Amino acid sequence: MEFIVTAEDAGQRLDVYIVSQFPDLSRSRIKSLMDDGRVEVDGLARKASHHVEPGEVVSVEIPDRAPPGVEPEPIPLEILYEDKDIAVVNKPAGMIVHPGAGVASGTLVAALLHRFGAAGLSSVGGPLRPGIVHRLDKETSGAIVIARNDAAHRKLVDAFRDRQVEKTYVALLHGNLKGEAGRIELPVARDLRRRSRMTARRREGREARTDWRARLRLPGYALIEADLHTGRTHQIRVHFSALGSPVVGDTLYGAPRQERVDGQLLPPLDRNFLHALRLAFTHPRTGKRIEVRAPLPPELAKYLRFLGLALKVDPAPIDAALRKFL
């Protein structure tokens, strides 16, 4: 269940706010939910002492019974960076970060437990989310940072909250964006009609900012880089959909399942053309700057070249643009 904090409720401790939303639950039950990482604010675990702010989205997961811990699974992982405090993983598209919504296996958490063991991951997020500081959507690939101990986890959460983590994505968009660069500052809120979606049409949404730069123009498409200055759910997808330029493959926000060029259907991409290209942040222990890049997945490079062939454009600019991301 999700709740949007109103102005009247602002300033309350998080645990007090949850009690007010679930009067039938005991305080010990609520504490247990928080300890298990089942209470999040804007997608991040918070302490009970966190004071809620207007527009924050508080999500609460209440299982019928306590689920078993996540079972480790021998799923291959591409490790981009690793030390005793953190790791950065190149998550493939199609993988869910942690169990939930009926998904119990094949998650990034299961792969992390096999790779590092429970003792090698932070416990702040609870038994279902060991090591998980932030998330990527299922059909988004790319760099995601993992906390390997609780001290690193808490510092990383603070860094994300204080917008000290640089996040760069690459996306292929529909339409013809005006200009070669721009800034989108539209609030992001839950879509009240379709709960699986977010929207930029509600004034009470959380403020969100996306800066973008065009890297390649094709007839009816644009390959862009985007920097997230906030970390709202589905932010890039919502922002560009609001401009009439949804991410290719993103059927939830208006893109077709298959592209059509000159009346001919192209093979489906079967994912979103959205990739977390780069993370840069301060190391939680050493204080040194860490910058990690995740190369563009081969299926996205192949799809862009195939699209260019269907559009009958010169392949040289496509190859030149791709070299920046591979």
mmCIF file of N, CA and C in Angstrom, residues 81-204:
data_model
loop_
_atom_site.group_PDB
_atom_site.id
_atom_site.type_symbol
_atom_site.label_atom_id
_atom_site.label_comp_id
_atom_site.label_asym_id
_atom_site.label_seq_id
_atom_site.Cartn_x
_atom_site.Cartn_y
_atom_site.Cartn_z
ATOM 1 N N TYR A 81 32.715 -2.801 -10.119
ATOM 2 C CA TYR A 81 33.631 -2.312 -9.084
ATOM 3 C C TYR A 81 33.320 -3.084 -7.806
ATOM 4 N N GLU A 82 34.370 -3.363 -7.013
ATOM 5 C CA GLU A 82 34.147 -4.109 -5.772
ATOM 6 C C GLU A 82 35.259 -3.806 -4.777
ATOM 7 N N ASP A 83 34.882 -3.561 -3.521
ATOM 8 C CA ASP A 83 35.819 -3.552 -2.406
ATOM 9 C C ASP A 83 35.064 -4.053 -1.178
ATOM 10 N N LYS A 84 35.630 -3.918 0.001
ATOM 11 C CA LYS A 84 35.006 -4.502 1.190
ATOM 12 C C LYS A 84 33.780 -3.731 1.666
ATOM 13 N N ASP A 85 33.551 -2.538 1.115
ATOM 14 C CA ASP A 85 32.425 -1.712 1.547
ATOM 15 C C ASP A 85 31.282 -1.654 0.540
ATOM 16 N N ILE A 86 31.617 -1.653 -0.721
ATOM 17 C CA ILE A 86 30.598 -1.477 -1.755
ATOM 18 C C ILE A 86 30.908 -2.354 -2.965
ATOM 19 N N ALA A 87 29.913 -2.486 -3.801
ATOM 20 C CA ALA A 87 30.100 -3.094 -5.125
ATOM 21 C C ALA A 87 29.183 -2.351 -6.085
ATOM 22 N N VAL A 88 29.578 -2.289 -7.331
ATOM 23 C CA VAL A 88 28.711 -1.738 -8.376
ATOM 24 C C VAL A 88 28.498 -2.833 -9.408
ATOM 25 N N VAL A 89 27.236 -3.133 -9.673
ATOM 26 C CA VAL A 89 26.850 -4.245 -10.538
ATOM 27 C C VAL A 89 26.193 -3.700 -11.796
ATOM 28 N N ASN A 90 26.428 -4.340 -12.918
ATOM 29 C CA ASN A 90 25.749 -4.019 -14.168
ATOM 30 C C ASN A 90 24.517 -4.916 -14.268
ATOM 31 N N LYS A 91 23.376 -4.410 -13.820
ATOM 32 C CA LYS A 91 22.145 -5.207 -13.808
ATOM 33 C C LYS A 91 21.595 -5.378 -15.218
ATOM 34 N N PRO A 92 21.264 -6.600 -15.607
ATOM 35 C CA PRO A 92 20.664 -6.789 -16.931
ATOM 36 C C PRO A 92 19.183 -6.424 -16.930
ATOM 37 N N ALA A 93 18.665 -6.071 -18.085
ATOM 38 C CA ALA A 93 17.226 -5.862 -18.219
ATOM 39 C C ALA A 93 16.496 -7.180 -17.986
ATOM 40 N N GLY A 94 15.304 -7.105 -17.426
ATOM 41 C CA GLY A 94 14.509 -8.290 -17.142
ATOM 42 C C GLY A 94 14.692 -8.826 -15.743
ATOM 43 N N MET A 95 15.672 -8.313 -15.009
ATOM 44 C CA MET A 95 15.921 -8.768 -13.638
ATOM 45 C C MET A 95 15.317 -7.781 -12.642
ATOM 46 N N ILE A 96 14.514 -8.302 -11.717
ATOM 47 C CA ILE A 96 13.967 -7.483 -10.635
ATOM 48 C C ILE A 96 14.997 -7.410 -9.519
ATOM 49 N N VAL A 97 15.091 -6.252 -8.880
ATOM 50 C CA VAL A 97 16.141 -6.039 -7.882
ATOM 51 C C VAL A 97 15.929 -6.906 -6.650
ATOM 52 N N HIS A 98 14.711 -6.930 -6.105
ATOM 53 C CA HIS A 98 14.462 -7.722 -4.899
ATOM 54 C C HIS A 98 13.086 -8.372 -4.980
ATOM 55 N N PRO A 99 12.827 -9.414 -4.197
ATOM 56 C CA PRO A 99 11.537 -10.101 -4.258
ATOM 57 C C PRO A 99 10.379 -9.171 -3.920
ATOM 58 N N GLY A 100 9.246 -9.460 -4.505
ATOM 59 C CA GLY A 100 8.044 -8.676 -4.263
ATOM 60 C C GLY A 100 7.090 -8.819 -5.426
ATOM 61 N N ALA A 101 5.843 -8.410 -5.224
ATOM 62 C CA ALA A 101 4.821 -8.434 -6.278
ATOM 63 C C ALA A 101 4.738 -9.787 -6.961
ATOM 64 N N GLY A 102 4.815 -10.865 -6.169
ATOM 65 C CA GLY A 102 4.681 -12.202 -6.709
ATOM 66 C C GLY A 102 5.940 -12.788 -7.300
ATOM 67 N N VAL A 103 7.050 -12.058 -7.253
ATOM 68 C CA VAL A 103 8.326 -12.555 -7.781
ATOM 69 C C VAL A 103 9.202 -12.987 -6.612
ATOM 70 N N ALA A 104 9.575 -14.272 -6.585
ATOM 71 C CA ALA A 104 10.351 -14.798 -5.455
ATOM 72 C C ALA A 104 11.731 -15.282 -5.855
ATOM 73 N N SER A 105 11.990 -15.432 -7.155
ATOM 74 C CA SER A 105 13.280 -15.969 -7.587
ATOM 75 C C SER A 105 13.803 -15.176 -8.775
ATOM 76 N N GLY A 106 15.081 -15.416 -9.103
ATOM 77 C CA GLY A 106 15.681 -14.750 -10.238
ATOM 78 C C GLY A 106 16.006 -13.290 -10.010
ATOM 79 N N THR A 107 16.059 -12.862 -8.749
ATOM 80 C CA THR A 107 16.272 -11.454 -8.438
ATOM 81 C C THR A 107 17.758 -11.128 -8.296
ATOM 82 N N LEU A 108 18.049 -9.851 -8.329
ATOM 83 C CA LEU A 108 19.419 -9.398 -8.087
ATOM 84 C C LEU A 108 19.860 -9.782 -6.685
ATOM 85 N N VAL A 109 18.962 -9.689 -5.710
ATOM 86 C CA VAL A 109 19.311 -10.058 -4.338
ATOM 87 C C VAL A 109 19.750 -11.514 -4.256
ATOM 88 N N ALA A 110 19.044 -12.400 -4.935
ATOM 89 C CA ALA A 110 19.415 -13.820 -4.914
ATOM 90 C C ALA A 110 20.804 -14.020 -5.494
ATOM 91 N N ALA A 111 21.112 -13.280 -6.562
ATOM 92 C CA ALA A 111 22.438 -13.377 -7.166
ATOM 93 C C ALA A 111 23.513 -12.800 -6.244
ATOM 94 N N LEU A 112 23.201 -11.694 -5.568
ATOM 95 C CA LEU A 112 24.152 -11.079 -4.640
ATOM 96 C C LEU A 112 24.447 -11.987 -3.454
ATOM 97 N N LEU A 113 23.424 -12.662 -2.943
ATOM 98 C CA LEU A 113 23.632 -13.576 -1.815
ATOM 99 C C LEU A 113 24.535 -14.738 -2.213
ATOM 100 N N HIS A 114 24.391 -15.212 -3.433
ATOM 101 C CA HIS A 114 25.274 -16.289 -3.903
ATOM 102 C C HIS A 114 26.697 -15.784 -4.076
ATOM 103 N N ARG A 115 26.843 -14.554 -4.541
ATOM 104 C CA ARG A 115 28.169 -13.992 -4.813
ATOM 105 C C ARG A 115 28.900 -13.572 -3.538
ATOM 106 N N PHE A 116 28.195 -12.895 -2.622
ATOM 107 C CA PHE A 116 28.845 -12.314 -1.449
ATOM 108 C C PHE A 116 28.490 -13.004 -0.133
ATOM 109 N N GLY A 117 27.365 -13.747 -0.109
ATOM 110 C CA GLY A 117 26.892 -14.309 1.151
ATOM 111 C C GLY A 117 26.189 -13.251 1.984
ATOM 112 N N ALA A 118 25.330 -13.685 2.900
ATOM 113 C CA ALA A 118 24.575 -12.743 3.726
ATOM 114 C C ALA A 118 25.498 -11.860 4.556
ATOM 115 N N ALA A 119 26.618 -12.429 5.023
ATOM 116 C CA ALA A 119 27.553 -11.662 5.845
ATOM 117 C C ALA A 119 28.295 -10.603 5.047
ATOM 118 N N GLY A 120 28.274 -10.714 3.725
ATOM 119 C CA GLY A 120 28.986 -9.761 2.874
ATOM 120 C C GLY A 120 28.106 -8.668 2.312
ATOM 121 N N LEU A 121 26.883 -8.537 2.866
ATOM 122 C CA LEU A 121 25.952 -7.509 2.418
ATOM 123 C C LEU A 121 25.367 -6.797 3.628
ATOM 124 N N SER A 122 24.974 -5.548 3.451
ATOM 125 C CA SER A 122 24.377 -4.802 4.563
ATOM 126 C C SER A 122 23.023 -5.397 4.929
ATOM 127 N N SER A 123 22.611 -5.174 6.169
ATOM 128 C CA SER A 123 21.336 -5.707 6.658
ATOM 129 C C SER A 123 20.300 -4.618 6.891
ATOM 130 N N VAL A 124 20.627 -3.354 6.570
ATOM 131 C CA VAL A 124 19.738 -2.242 6.879
ATOM 132 C C VAL A 124 18.381 -2.396 6.206
ATOM 133 N N GLY A 125 18.378 -2.920 4.982
ATOM 134 C CA GLY A 125 17.123 -3.048 4.241
ATOM 135 C C GLY A 125 16.273 -4.234 4.621
ATOM 136 N N GLY A 126 16.721 -5.044 5.582
ATOM 137 C CA GLY A 126 15.955 -6.207 5.984
ATOM 138 C C GLY A 126 16.322 -7.444 5.186
ATOM 139 N N PRO A 127 15.755 -8.603 5.540
ATOM 140 C CA PRO A 127 16.153 -9.874 4.927
ATOM 141 C C PRO A 127 15.792 -10.016 3.452
ATOM 142 N N LEU A 128 14.835 -9.221 2.961
ATOM 143 C CA LEU A 128 14.464 -9.311 1.549
ATOM 144 C C LEU A 128 15.276 -8.367 0.669
ATOM 145 N N ARG A 129 16.008 -7.438 1.288
ATOM 146 C CA ARG A 129 16.737 -6.435 0.502
ATOM 147 C C ARG A 129 18.169 -6.253 1.001
ATOM 148 N N PRO A 130 18.900 -7.303 1.293
ATOM 149 C CA PRO A 130 20.273 -7.116 1.775
ATOM 150 C C PRO A 130 21.132 -6.397 0.734
ATOM 151 N N GLY A 131 21.801 -5.352 1.166
ATOM 152 C CA GLY A 131 22.697 -4.616 0.287
ATOM 153 C C GLY A 131 22.043 -3.594 -0.615
ATOM 154 N N ILE A 132 20.720 -3.582 -0.707
ATOM 155 C CA ILE A 132 20.038 -2.740 -1.687
ATOM 156 C C ILE A 132 19.863 -1.320 -1.154
ATOM 157 N N VAL A 133 20.495 -0.376 -1.837
ATOM 158 C CA VAL A 133 20.434 1.034 -1.461
ATOM 159 C C VAL A 133 19.449 1.789 -2.346
ATOM 160 N N HIS A 134 19.436 1.473 -3.626
ATOM 161 C CA HIS A 134 18.517 2.095 -4.579
ATOM 162 C C HIS A 134 18.112 1.028 -5.582
ATOM 163 N N ARG A 135 17.241 1.376 -6.523
ATOM 164 C CA ARG A 135 16.723 0.370 -7.436
ATOM 165 C C ARG A 135 16.752 0.854 -8.880
ATOM 166 N N LEU A 136 16.699 -0.097 -9.785
ATOM 167 C CA LEU A 136 16.450 0.162 -11.194
ATOM 168 C C LEU A 136 15.202 -0.612 -11.592
ATOM 169 N N ASP A 137 14.418 -0.056 -12.510
ATOM 170 C CA ASP A 137 13.230 -0.762 -12.975
ATOM 171 C C ASP A 137 13.620 -2.089 -13.613
ATOM 172 N N LYS A 138 12.686 -3.005 -13.641
ATOM 173 C CA LYS A 138 12.948 -4.342 -14.181
ATOM 174 C C LYS A 138 13.534 -4.280 -15.576
ATOM 175 N N GLU A 139 12.959 -3.481 -16.463
ATOM 176 C CA GLU A 139 13.399 -3.459 -17.857
ATOM 177 C C GLU A 139 14.445 -2.386 -18.132
ATOM 178 N N THR A 140 15.050 -1.848 -17.079
ATOM 179 C CA THR A 140 16.169 -0.917 -17.218
ATOM 180 C C THR A 140 17.444 -1.633 -16.802
ATOM 181 N N SER A 141 18.466 -1.531 -17.610
ATOM 182 C CA SER A 141 19.755 -2.153 -17.301
ATOM 183 C C SER A 141 20.708 -1.103 -16.755
ATOM 184 N N GLY A 142 21.874 -1.578 -16.272
ATOM 185 C CA GLY A 142 22.933 -0.643 -15.939
ATOM 186 C C GLY A 142 23.440 -0.682 -14.521
ATOM 187 N N ALA A 143 24.183 0.360 -14.171
ATOM 188 C CA ALA A 143 24.948 0.410 -12.925
ATOM 189 C C ALA A 143 24.057 0.625 -11.710
ATOM 190 N N ILE A 144 24.242 -0.219 -10.703
ATOM 191 C CA ILE A 144 23.540 -0.095 -9.435
ATOM 192 C C ILE A 144 24.548 -0.373 -8.325
ATOM 193 N N VAL A 145 24.583 0.504 -7.315
ATOM 194 C CA VAL A 145 25.563 0.361 -6.244
ATOM 195 C C VAL A 145 24.973 -0.474 -5.110
ATOM 196 N N ILE A 146 25.793 -1.340 -4.532
ATOM 197 C CA ILE A 146 25.393 -2.260 -3.474
ATOM 198 C C ILE A 146 26.220 -1.962 -2.224
ATOM 199 N N ALA A 147 25.575 -1.939 -1.074
ATOM 200 C CA ALA A 147 26.284 -1.737 0.193
ATOM 201 C C ALA A 147 26.657 -3.089 0.797
ATOM 202 N N ARG A 148 27.915 -3.234 1.202
ATOM 203 C CA ARG A 148 28.378 -4.514 1.730
ATOM 204 C C ARG A 148 28.444 -4.526 3.264
ATOM 205 N N ASN A 149 28.150 -3.398 3.897
ATOM 206 C CA ASN A 149 28.031 -3.360 5.356
ATOM 207 C C ASN A 149 27.089 -2.222 5.730
ATOM 208 N N ASP A 150 26.645 -2.230 6.975
ATOM 209 C CA ASP A 150 25.619 -1.268 7.380
ATOM 210 C C ASP A 150 26.123 0.172 7.390
ATOM 211 N N ALA A 151 27.373 0.376 7.768
ATOM 212 C CA ALA A 151 27.911 1.734 7.795
ATOM 213 C C ALA A 151 27.932 2.338 6.392
ATOM 214 N N ALA A 152 28.370 1.545 5.414
ATOM 215 C CA ALA A 152 28.380 2.018 4.029
ATOM 216 C C ALA A 152 26.963 2.283 3.539
ATOM 217 N N HIS A 153 26.038 1.412 3.910
ATOM 218 C CA HIS A 153 24.648 1.553 3.493
ATOM 219 C C HIS A 153 24.078 2.896 3.955
ATOM 220 N N ARG A 154 24.252 3.214 5.230
ATOM 221 C CA ARG A 154 23.676 4.449 5.773
ATOM 222 C C ARG A 154 24.284 5.688 5.110
ATOM 223 N N LYS A 155 25.590 5.664 4.842
ATOM 224 C CA LYS A 155 26.220 6.814 4.195
ATOM 225 C C LYS A 155 25.752 6.963 2.748
ATOM 226 N N LEU A 156 25.555 5.838 2.074
ATOM 227 C CA LEU A 156 25.065 5.908 0.702
ATOM 228 C C LEU A 156 23.630 6.424 0.650
ATOM 229 N N VAL A 157 22.802 5.986 1.592
ATOM 230 C CA VAL A 157 21.431 6.496 1.653
ATOM 231 C C VAL A 157 21.442 8.009 1.845
ATOM 232 N N ASP A 158 22.306 8.484 2.722
ATOM 233 C CA ASP A 158 22.415 9.928 2.941
ATOM 234 C C ASP A 158 22.874 10.639 1.669
ATOM 235 N N ALA A 159 23.816 10.024 0.942
ATOM 236 C CA ALA A 159 24.322 10.641 -0.289
ATOM 237 C C ALA A 159 23.226 10.736 -1.349
ATOM 238 N N PHE A 160 22.429 9.688 -1.500
ATOM 239 C CA PHE A 160 21.304 9.742 -2.442
ATOM 240 C C PHE A 160 20.298 10.801 -2.012
ATOM 241 N N ARG A 161 19.998 10.838 -0.719
ATOM 242 C CA ARG A 161 19.022 11.809 -0.207
ATOM 243 C C ARG A 161 19.490 13.238 -0.440
ATOM 244 N N ASP A 162 20.779 13.471 -0.235
ATOM 245 C CA ASP A 162 21.335 14.826 -0.372
ATOM 246 C C ASP A 162 21.752 15.151 -1.800
ATOM 247 N N ARG A 163 21.426 14.265 -2.745
ATOM 248 C CA ARG A 163 21.684 14.471 -4.169
ATOM 249 C C ARG A 163 23.170 14.652 -4.462
ATOM 250 N N GLN A 164 23.961 13.828 -3.795
ATOM 251 C CA GLN A 164 25.399 13.854 -3.993
ATOM 252 C C GLN A 164 25.879 12.712 -4.899
ATOM 253 N N VAL A 165 24.946 11.938 -5.430
ATOM 254 C CA VAL A 165 25.274 10.842 -6.343
ATOM 255 C C VAL A 165 24.912 11.278 -7.762
ATOM 256 N N GLU A 166 25.893 11.244 -8.653
ATOM 257 C CA GLU A 166 25.650 11.602 -10.052
ATOM 258 C C GLU A 166 25.155 10.360 -10.804
ATOM 259 N N LYS A 167 24.033 10.507 -11.512
ATOM 260 C CA LYS A 167 23.417 9.384 -12.215
ATOM 261 C C LYS A 167 23.155 9.777 -13.665
ATOM 262 N N THR A 168 23.806 9.100 -14.594
ATOM 263 C CA THR A 168 23.646 9.392 -16.021
ATOM 264 C C THR A 168 23.064 8.178 -16.726
ATOM 265 N N TYR A 169 22.035 8.421 -17.541
ATOM 266 C CA TYR A 169 21.370 7.363 -18.288
ATOM 267 C C TYR A 169 21.490 7.656 -19.784
ATOM 268 N N VAL A 170 21.339 6.629 -20.589
ATOM 269 C CA VAL A 170 21.217 6.798 -22.030
ATOM 270 C C VAL A 170 19.882 6.192 -22.445
ATOM 271 N N ALA A 171 19.168 6.891 -23.346
ATOM 272 C CA ALA A 171 17.838 6.440 -23.742
ATOM 273 C C ALA A 171 17.601 6.779 -25.200
ATOM 274 N N LEU A 172 16.824 5.937 -25.865
ATOM 275 C CA LEU A 172 16.348 6.214 -27.211
ATOM 276 C C LEU A 172 14.888 6.619 -27.102
ATOM 277 N N LEU A 173 14.558 7.788 -27.642
ATOM 278 C CA LEU A 173 13.230 8.353 -27.482
ATOM 279 C C LEU A 173 12.507 8.457 -28.815
ATOM 280 N N HIS A 174 11.192 8.407 -28.731
ATOM 281 C CA HIS A 174 10.354 8.730 -29.878
ATOM 282 C C HIS A 174 10.289 10.241 -30.057
ATOM 283 N N GLY A 175 9.933 10.661 -31.270
ATOM 284 C CA GLY A 175 9.644 12.072 -31.496
ATOM 285 C C GLY A 175 10.871 12.898 -31.813
ATOM 286 N N ASN A 176 10.656 14.203 -31.872
ATOM 287 C CA ASN A 176 11.711 15.146 -32.222
ATOM 288 C C ASN A 176 11.818 16.201 -31.121
ATOM 289 N N LEU A 177 12.699 15.967 -30.174
ATOM 290 C CA LEU A 177 12.911 16.932 -29.110
ATOM 291 C C LEU A 177 13.486 18.217 -29.694
ATOM 292 N N LYS A 178 13.028 19.344 -29.172
ATOM 293 C CA LYS A 178 13.530 20.627 -29.640
ATOM 294 C C LYS A 178 14.859 20.946 -28.962
ATOM 295 N N GLY A 179 15.808 21.421 -29.748
ATOM 296 C CA GLY A 179 17.097 21.800 -29.205
ATOM 297 C C GLY A 179 18.028 20.617 -29.052
ATOM 298 N N GLU A 180 19.248 20.933 -28.642
ATOM 299 C CA GLU A 180 20.257 19.903 -28.456
ATOM 300 C C GLU A 180 20.441 19.528 -26.992
ATOM 301 N N ALA A 181 19.839 20.278 -26.099
ATOM 302 C CA ALA A 181 19.913 19.991 -24.663
ATOM 303 C C ALA A 181 18.741 20.683 -23.990
ATOM 304 N N GLY A 182 18.421 20.221 -22.789
ATOM 305 C CA GLY A 182 17.308 20.834 -22.087
ATOM 306 C C GLY A 182 17.213 20.368 -20.654
ATOM 307 N N ARG A 183 16.301 20.960 -19.945
ATOM 308 C CA ARG A 183 16.024 20.611 -18.551
ATOM 309 C C ARG A 183 14.526 20.419 -18.389
ATOM 310 N N ILE A 184 14.154 19.324 -17.740
ATOM 311 C CA ILE A 184 12.749 19.045 -17.454
ATOM 312 C C ILE A 184 12.555 19.149 -15.942
ATOM 313 N N GLU A 185 11.657 20.009 -15.533
ATOM 314 C CA GLU A 185 11.339 20.171 -14.113
ATOM 315 C C GLU A 185 9.833 20.054 -13.947
ATOM 316 N N LEU A 186 9.374 18.815 -13.891
ATOM 317 C CA LEU A 186 7.961 18.510 -13.709
ATOM 318 C C LEU A 186 7.804 17.618 -12.490
ATOM 319 N N PRO A 187 6.811 17.884 -11.632
ATOM 320 C CA PRO A 187 6.621 17.038 -10.443
ATOM 321 C C PRO A 187 6.189 15.640 -10.838
ATOM 322 N N VAL A 188 6.597 14.664 -10.051
ATOM 323 C CA VAL A 188 6.254 13.261 -10.318
ATOM 324 C C VAL A 188 5.429 12.732 -9.148
ATOM 325 N N ALA A 189 4.286 12.137 -9.461
ATOM 326 C CA ALA A 189 3.389 11.597 -8.437
ATOM 327 C C ALA A 189 2.777 10.297 -8.934
ATOM 328 N N ARG A 190 2.191 9.544 -8.034
ATOM 329 C CA ARG A 190 1.496 8.320 -8.407
ATOM 330 C C ARG A 190 0.267 8.652 -9.244
ATOM 331 N N ASP A 191 0.067 7.915 -10.326
ATOM 332 C CA ASP A 191 -1.127 8.050 -11.151
ATOM 333 C C ASP A 191 -2.287 7.392 -10.406
ATOM 334 N N LEU A 192 -3.296 8.167 -10.057
ATOM 335 C CA LEU A 192 -4.389 7.644 -9.241
ATOM 336 C C LEU A 192 -5.307 6.717 -10.022
ATOM 337 N N ARG A 193 -5.277 6.785 -11.344
ATOM 338 C CA ARG A 193 -6.117 5.909 -12.154
ATOM 339 C C ARG A 193 -5.441 4.581 -12.456
ATOM 340 N N ARG A 194 -4.129 4.619 -12.674
ATOM 341 C CA ARG A 194 -3.364 3.391 -12.940
ATOM 342 C C ARG A 194 -2.205 3.356 -11.960
ATOM 343 N N ARG A 195 -2.343 2.550 -10.915
ATOM 344 C CA ARG A 195 -1.409 2.580 -9.797
ATOM 345 C C ARG A 195 -0.005 2.099 -10.167
ATOM 346 N N SER A 196 0.119 1.399 -11.297
ATOM 347 C CA SER A 196 1.442 0.944 -11.728
ATOM 348 C C SER A 196 2.244 2.059 -12.397
ATOM 349 N N ARG A 197 1.583 3.184 -12.654
ATOM 350 C CA ARG A 197 2.223 4.293 -13.352
ATOM 351 C C ARG A 197 2.468 5.467 -12.415
ATOM 352 N N MET A 198 3.390 6.325 -12.840
ATOM 353 C CA MET A 198 3.560 7.627 -12.238
ATOM 354 C C MET A 198 3.077 8.658 -13.256
ATOM 355 N N THR A 199 2.917 9.904 -12.819
ATOM 356 C CA THR A 199 2.442 10.944 -13.720
ATOM 357 C C THR A 199 3.107 12.273 -13.387
ATOM 358 N N ALA A 200 3.178 13.142 -14.392
ATOM 359 C CA ALA A 200 3.689 14.501 -14.183
ATOM 360 C C ALA A 200 2.552 15.519 -14.234
ATOM 361 N N ARG A 201 1.332 15.048 -14.103
ATOM 362 C CA ARG A 201 0.155 15.919 -14.259
ATOM 363 C C ARG A 201 -0.498 16.310 -12.937
ATOM 364 N N ARG A 202 0.071 15.879 -11.837
ATOM 365 C CA ARG A 202 -0.512 16.222 -10.529
ATOM 366 C C ARG A 202 0.368 17.257 -9.837
ATOM 367 N N ARG A 203 -0.229 18.360 -9.435
ATOM 368 C CA ARG A 203 0.529 19.452 -8.823
ATOM 369 C C ARG A 203 1.189 19.049 -7.510
ATOM 370 N N GLU A 204 0.560 18.114 -6.805
ATOM 371 C CA GLU A 204 1.095 17.736 -5.497
ATOM 372 C C GLU A 204 2.214 16.709 -5.585
#
